[in-house]
Short mmCIF file of N, CA, C and O in Angstrom, two decimals:
data_model
loop_
_atom_site.label_atom_id
_atom_site.label_comp_id
_atom_site.label_asym_id
_atom_site.label_seq_id
_atom_site.Cartn_x
_atom_site.Cartn_y
_atom_site.Cartn_z
N MET A 67 -1.51 10.36 -8.19
CA MET A 67 -0.96 8.84 -8.70
C MET A 67 0.63 8.78 -7.95
O MET A 67 1.43 9.41 -7.92
N ALA A 68 0.87 7.54 -7.71
CA ALA A 68 1.77 6.96 -6.73
C ALA A 68 3.11 7.04 -8.10
O ALA A 68 2.71 6.84 -8.71
N ASP A 69 4.33 7.51 -7.00
CA ASP A 69 5.64 7.28 -7.61
C ASP A 69 6.37 6.39 -7.43
O ASP A 69 6.75 6.32 -6.44
N LYS A 70 6.69 5.39 -8.56
CA LYS A 70 7.56 4.17 -8.64
C LYS A 70 8.84 4.67 -7.95
O LYS A 70 9.49 3.78 -7.63
N ASN A 71 9.21 5.56 -8.16
CA ASN A 71 10.56 6.46 -7.80
C ASN A 71 10.79 6.79 -6.38
O ASN A 71 12.05 7.10 -6.36
N ASP A 72 9.68 6.85 -5.52
CA ASP A 72 9.80 7.15 -4.45
C ASP A 72 9.19 6.16 -3.54
O ASP A 72 8.21 6.86 -2.49
N LYS A 73 9.22 5.33 -3.40
CA LYS A 73 8.52 3.89 -2.71
C LYS A 73 8.77 3.65 -1.31
O LYS A 73 10.04 4.03 -0.92
N VAL A 74 7.94 3.81 -0.60
CA VAL A 74 8.34 3.41 0.88
C VAL A 74 9.23 2.10 1.13
O VAL A 74 9.06 1.07 0.18
N LYS A 75 10.78 2.30 1.62
CA LYS A 75 11.45 1.25 1.29
C LYS A 75 11.04 -0.12 2.08
O LYS A 75 11.57 -0.93 1.70
N GLN A 76 10.38 -0.45 2.72
CA GLN A 76 9.83 -1.21 3.54
C GLN A 76 8.67 -2.25 2.74
O GLN A 76 8.56 -3.02 3.06
N ASN A 77 8.10 -1.55 1.54
CA ASN A 77 7.27 -2.43 0.78
C ASN A 77 7.81 -3.77 0.33
O ASN A 77 9.11 -3.97 0.07
N ALA A 78 7.15 -4.95 0.36
CA ALA A 78 7.38 -6.01 0.00
C ALA A 78 7.83 -6.05 -1.63
O ALA A 78 6.95 -5.58 -2.29
N PRO A 79 8.36 -6.77 -2.21
CA PRO A 79 8.57 -6.73 -3.58
C PRO A 79 7.68 -7.27 -4.11
O PRO A 79 6.94 -7.78 -3.92
N GLY A 80 7.30 -6.52 -5.47
CA GLY A 80 6.01 -7.06 -6.10
C GLY A 80 5.16 -5.83 -6.75
O GLY A 80 5.65 -4.78 -7.02
N LYS A 81 4.09 -6.41 -7.18
CA LYS A 81 3.04 -5.44 -7.86
C LYS A 81 2.72 -4.23 -7.28
O LYS A 81 3.08 -3.10 -7.94
N TYR A 82 2.54 -4.13 -6.31
CA TYR A 82 1.54 -3.07 -5.57
C TYR A 82 2.65 -2.41 -4.42
O TYR A 82 3.57 -3.06 -3.92
N TYR A 83 2.55 -1.18 -4.48
CA TYR A 83 3.49 -0.50 -3.47
C TYR A 83 2.83 0.69 -2.87
O TYR A 83 1.67 1.23 -3.48
N ILE A 84 3.89 1.19 -1.77
CA ILE A 84 3.07 2.78 -1.35
C ILE A 84 4.29 3.93 -1.33
O ILE A 84 5.22 3.33 -1.03
N ASP A 85 4.01 4.88 -1.98
CA ASP A 85 5.09 5.89 -2.32
C ASP A 85 5.27 6.99 -0.88
O ASP A 85 4.33 6.85 -0.09
N ASN A 86 6.25 7.52 -0.63
CA ASN A 86 6.20 8.44 0.46
C ASN A 86 5.40 9.67 0.51
O ASN A 86 5.47 10.55 1.75
N SER A 87 4.31 9.85 -0.35
CA SER A 87 3.20 10.82 -0.32
C SER A 87 2.35 10.36 1.09
O SER A 87 1.52 10.97 1.32
N CYS A 88 2.64 9.11 0.88
CA CYS A 88 1.61 8.70 2.33
C CYS A 88 1.42 9.40 3.44
O CYS A 88 2.79 10.23 3.96
N VAL A 89 0.12 9.84 3.87
CA VAL A 89 -0.17 10.46 5.22
C VAL A 89 -0.90 9.29 6.03
O VAL A 89 -2.02 9.08 5.26
N PRO A 90 -0.19 8.88 6.88
CA PRO A 90 -1.11 7.81 7.28
C PRO A 90 -2.64 8.07 7.80
O PRO A 90 -2.85 8.25 9.03
N CYS A 91 -3.72 7.89 7.09
CA CYS A 91 -4.77 8.60 7.40
C CYS A 91 -5.71 7.33 7.90
O CYS A 91 -6.68 7.18 8.27
N ASN A 92 -5.17 6.01 7.85
CA ASN A 92 -5.77 4.61 7.98
C ASN A 92 -6.70 4.18 7.13
O ASN A 92 -6.99 3.10 7.23
N ASP A 93 -7.26 5.07 6.29
CA ASP A 93 -7.89 4.12 5.44
C ASP A 93 -8.00 3.11 4.37
O ASP A 93 -8.63 2.26 4.39
N CYS A 94 -6.65 3.06 3.95
CA CYS A 94 -6.24 1.91 3.20
C CYS A 94 -6.10 0.82 4.30
O CYS A 94 -6.22 -0.15 3.77
N LEU A 95 -5.48 0.89 5.37
CA LEU A 95 -5.64 -0.20 6.39
C LEU A 95 -6.61 -0.61 6.63
O LEU A 95 -7.03 -2.28 6.84
N GLU A 96 -8.00 0.09 6.53
CA GLU A 96 -9.36 -0.69 6.94
C GLU A 96 -9.37 -1.53 5.53
O GLU A 96 -10.66 -2.42 6.01
N GLU A 97 -9.34 -1.49 4.60
CA GLU A 97 -9.81 -2.16 3.46
C GLU A 97 -8.82 -3.21 3.19
O GLU A 97 -9.05 -4.28 2.46
N ALA A 98 -7.73 -3.23 3.55
CA ALA A 98 -6.50 -4.24 3.44
C ALA A 98 -5.60 -4.45 4.64
O ALA A 98 -4.56 -4.33 4.39
N PRO A 99 -6.34 -4.85 5.79
CA PRO A 99 -5.39 -5.07 6.88
C PRO A 99 -4.61 -5.85 6.87
O PRO A 99 -3.43 -6.34 7.73
N MET A 100 -4.75 -7.28 5.77
CA MET A 100 -3.98 -8.36 5.77
C MET A 100 -2.62 -8.22 5.19
O MET A 100 -1.75 -8.98 5.14
N LEU A 101 -2.74 -6.86 4.24
CA LEU A 101 -1.34 -6.60 3.54
C LEU A 101 -0.87 -5.55 3.97
O LEU A 101 0.52 -5.41 3.31
N LEU A 102 -1.31 -4.59 4.75
CA LEU A 102 -0.83 -3.43 4.89
C LEU A 102 0.04 -2.92 6.69
O LEU A 102 -1.00 -3.83 7.28
N LYS A 103 1.12 -2.34 6.67
CA LYS A 103 1.41 -2.03 7.98
C LYS A 103 1.86 -0.57 7.94
O LYS A 103 2.38 -0.36 7.35
N TYR A 104 2.01 -0.04 9.64
CA TYR A 104 2.52 1.19 9.63
C TYR A 104 3.98 0.57 9.62
O TYR A 104 4.72 -0.18 9.95
N THR A 105 4.81 1.95 9.22
CA THR A 105 6.35 1.47 9.32
C THR A 105 6.37 2.15 10.73
O THR A 105 5.77 2.07 11.71
N ASP A 106 7.79 1.45 11.72
CA ASP A 106 7.94 1.72 12.85
C ASP A 106 7.28 3.04 13.96
O ASP A 106 7.04 2.79 14.99
N ASP A 107 8.11 4.00 12.58
CA ASP A 107 7.49 5.35 13.64
C ASP A 107 6.30 5.63 13.22
O ASP A 107 5.81 6.80 13.50
N GLU A 108 5.17 4.95 12.49
CA GLU A 108 3.99 5.36 12.05
C GLU A 108 3.69 6.40 11.20
O GLU A 108 2.86 7.25 11.45
N SER A 109 4.76 6.63 10.45
CA SER A 109 4.81 7.88 9.94
C SER A 109 4.29 7.80 8.18
O SER A 109 4.00 8.42 7.63
N LYS A 110 4.10 6.49 8.00
CA LYS A 110 3.89 6.23 6.44
C LYS A 110 3.13 4.50 6.92
O LYS A 110 3.47 3.79 7.70
N VAL A 111 2.47 4.08 5.50
CA VAL A 111 2.00 2.52 5.65
C VAL A 111 2.86 2.17 4.59
O VAL A 111 3.45 2.82 3.50
N TYR A 112 2.67 0.54 4.47
CA TYR A 112 3.17 -0.13 3.54
C TYR A 112 2.47 -1.35 3.20
O TYR A 112 2.31 -1.82 3.95
N PHE A 113 3.26 -1.99 2.01
CA PHE A 113 2.69 -3.46 1.81
C PHE A 113 3.71 -4.45 2.36
O PHE A 113 4.64 -4.42 1.65
N HIS A 114 3.28 -4.88 3.42
CA HIS A 114 4.24 -5.61 4.48
C HIS A 114 4.00 -7.00 3.73
O HIS A 114 5.08 -7.75 3.77
N ARG A 115 3.33 -7.37 2.61
CA ARG A 115 3.45 -8.60 1.73
C ARG A 115 2.24 -8.21 0.69
O ARG A 115 1.62 -7.46 0.60
N GLN A 116 2.68 -9.16 -0.53
CA GLN A 116 1.62 -8.62 -1.73
C GLN A 116 0.53 -9.63 -1.55
O GLN A 116 0.58 -11.00 -0.83
N PRO A 117 -0.57 -9.04 -2.19
CA PRO A 117 -1.82 -10.45 -2.31
C PRO A 117 -1.50 -11.66 -2.94
O PRO A 117 -0.53 -11.71 -4.03
N SER A 118 -2.12 -12.86 -2.38
CA SER A 118 -1.92 -13.81 -3.08
C SER A 118 -3.20 -14.48 -3.28
O SER A 118 -3.12 -15.79 -3.73
N THR A 119 -3.98 -13.90 -3.10
CA THR A 119 -5.75 -14.64 -3.18
C THR A 119 -6.36 -13.67 -4.33
O THR A 119 -6.04 -12.44 -4.16
N PRO A 120 -7.38 -14.01 -4.89
CA PRO A 120 -8.34 -12.79 -5.64
C PRO A 120 -8.87 -11.88 -4.68
O PRO A 120 -8.79 -10.70 -5.10
N GLU A 121 -9.29 -12.43 -3.23
CA GLU A 121 -9.85 -11.67 -2.43
C GLU A 121 -8.83 -10.46 -1.89
O GLU A 121 -9.07 -9.18 -1.66
N GLU A 122 -7.56 -11.01 -1.35
CA GLU A 122 -6.42 -10.09 -1.67
C GLU A 122 -6.30 -9.15 -2.53
O GLU A 122 -5.79 -7.92 -2.30
N ASN A 123 -6.33 -9.66 -4.01
CA ASN A 123 -6.25 -8.33 -5.00
C ASN A 123 -7.41 -7.67 -5.04
O ASN A 123 -7.10 -6.19 -5.04
N ILE A 124 -8.30 -7.86 -4.73
CA ILE A 124 -9.45 -6.96 -4.63
C ILE A 124 -9.55 -5.78 -3.44
O ILE A 124 -9.60 -4.51 -3.70
N ALA A 125 -9.11 -6.67 -2.57
CA ALA A 125 -8.55 -5.52 -1.12
C ALA A 125 -7.66 -4.58 -1.59
O ALA A 125 -7.93 -3.20 -1.18
N ALA A 126 -6.42 -5.01 -2.23
CA ALA A 126 -5.52 -3.93 -2.26
C ALA A 126 -5.83 -3.09 -3.59
O ALA A 126 -5.68 -1.86 -3.23
N LYS A 127 -6.51 -3.44 -4.52
CA LYS A 127 -7.38 -2.60 -5.34
C LYS A 127 -8.59 -1.46 -4.68
O LYS A 127 -8.22 -0.03 -5.33
N LYS A 128 -9.21 -2.10 -3.54
CA LYS A 128 -10.12 -1.09 -2.95
C LYS A 128 -9.25 -0.10 -2.13
O LYS A 128 -9.82 1.07 -1.95
N ALA A 129 -8.04 -0.57 -1.76
CA ALA A 129 -7.11 0.28 -0.63
C ALA A 129 -6.49 1.34 -1.63
O ALA A 129 -6.62 2.45 -1.40
N MET A 130 -6.14 0.92 -2.73
CA MET A 130 -5.67 2.35 -3.72
C MET A 130 -6.94 3.04 -4.35
O MET A 130 -6.52 4.32 -4.15
N GLU A 131 -7.82 2.86 -4.65
CA GLU A 131 -9.12 3.59 -4.66
C GLU A 131 -9.29 4.29 -3.51
O GLU A 131 -10.05 5.78 -3.93
N ILE A 132 -9.25 4.02 -2.45
CA ILE A 132 -10.07 4.85 -1.31
C ILE A 132 -8.70 6.24 -0.62
O ILE A 132 -8.83 7.17 0.10
N CYS A 133 -7.54 6.05 -1.36
CA CYS A 133 -6.37 6.67 -0.61
C CYS A 133 -6.53 8.32 -1.11
O CYS A 133 -6.57 8.30 -2.43
N PRO A 134 -7.00 9.00 0.13
CA PRO A 134 -6.98 10.46 -0.51
C PRO A 134 -5.71 11.32 -1.16
O PRO A 134 -6.19 12.28 -1.89
N VAL A 135 -4.57 10.54 -1.04
CA VAL A 135 -3.34 11.29 -1.82
C VAL A 135 -2.94 10.44 -2.86
O VAL A 135 -1.78 10.93 -3.19
N GLU A 136 -3.39 9.16 -3.25
CA GLU A 136 -2.95 8.38 -4.56
C GLU A 136 -1.66 7.78 -4.34
O GLU A 136 -0.97 8.04 -4.99
N ALA A 137 -1.36 7.63 -2.92
CA ALA A 137 0.00 6.94 -2.50
C ALA A 137 0.07 5.70 -2.95
O ALA A 137 1.22 4.86 -2.88
N LEU A 138 -1.19 4.78 -3.32
CA LEU A 138 -0.79 3.30 -3.50
C LEU A 138 -0.49 3.24 -4.86
O LEU A 138 -1.33 4.10 -5.92
N GLY A 139 0.20 2.04 -5.55
CA GLY A 139 0.57 1.97 -7.14
C GLY A 139 0.70 0.92 -7.20
O GLY A 139 0.99 -0.17 -6.34
N ASP A 140 0.46 0.37 -8.55
CA ASP A 140 0.23 -1.01 -8.51
C ASP A 140 0.76 -1.20 -10.21
O ASP A 140 0.34 -2.13 -11.32
N ASP A 141 2.35 -0.83 -10.56
CA ASP A 141 2.76 -0.67 -11.83
C ASP A 141 3.50 -2.03 -11.91
O ASP A 141 4.27 -2.29 -12.99
N GLY A 142 3.51 -3.01 -11.31
CA GLY A 142 3.86 -4.38 -11.79
C GLY A 142 5.31 -4.53 -11.36
O GLY A 142 5.90 -5.65 -11.26
N GLU A 143 6.08 -3.77 -10.72
CA GLU A 143 7.48 -3.55 -10.19
C GLU A 143 7.49 -4.09 -8.65
O GLU A 143 6.87 -3.72 -8.04
#
């Protein structure tokens, strides 16, 4: 489960985030490429923007579900 107290600092403010347990496996990027990016050093992935359509919300949820280390969260903060 993602830790809201250990968020990747580049996450856009909003409901969805990725924490520092991320191992950039690329799975989430395949589900939500319009929302996610690698950090500059490519050590983590982060939400560069929050979903703004129902389709993007579905993509964010799919990205959460596929994450092998459960680094994606949606606690509403």
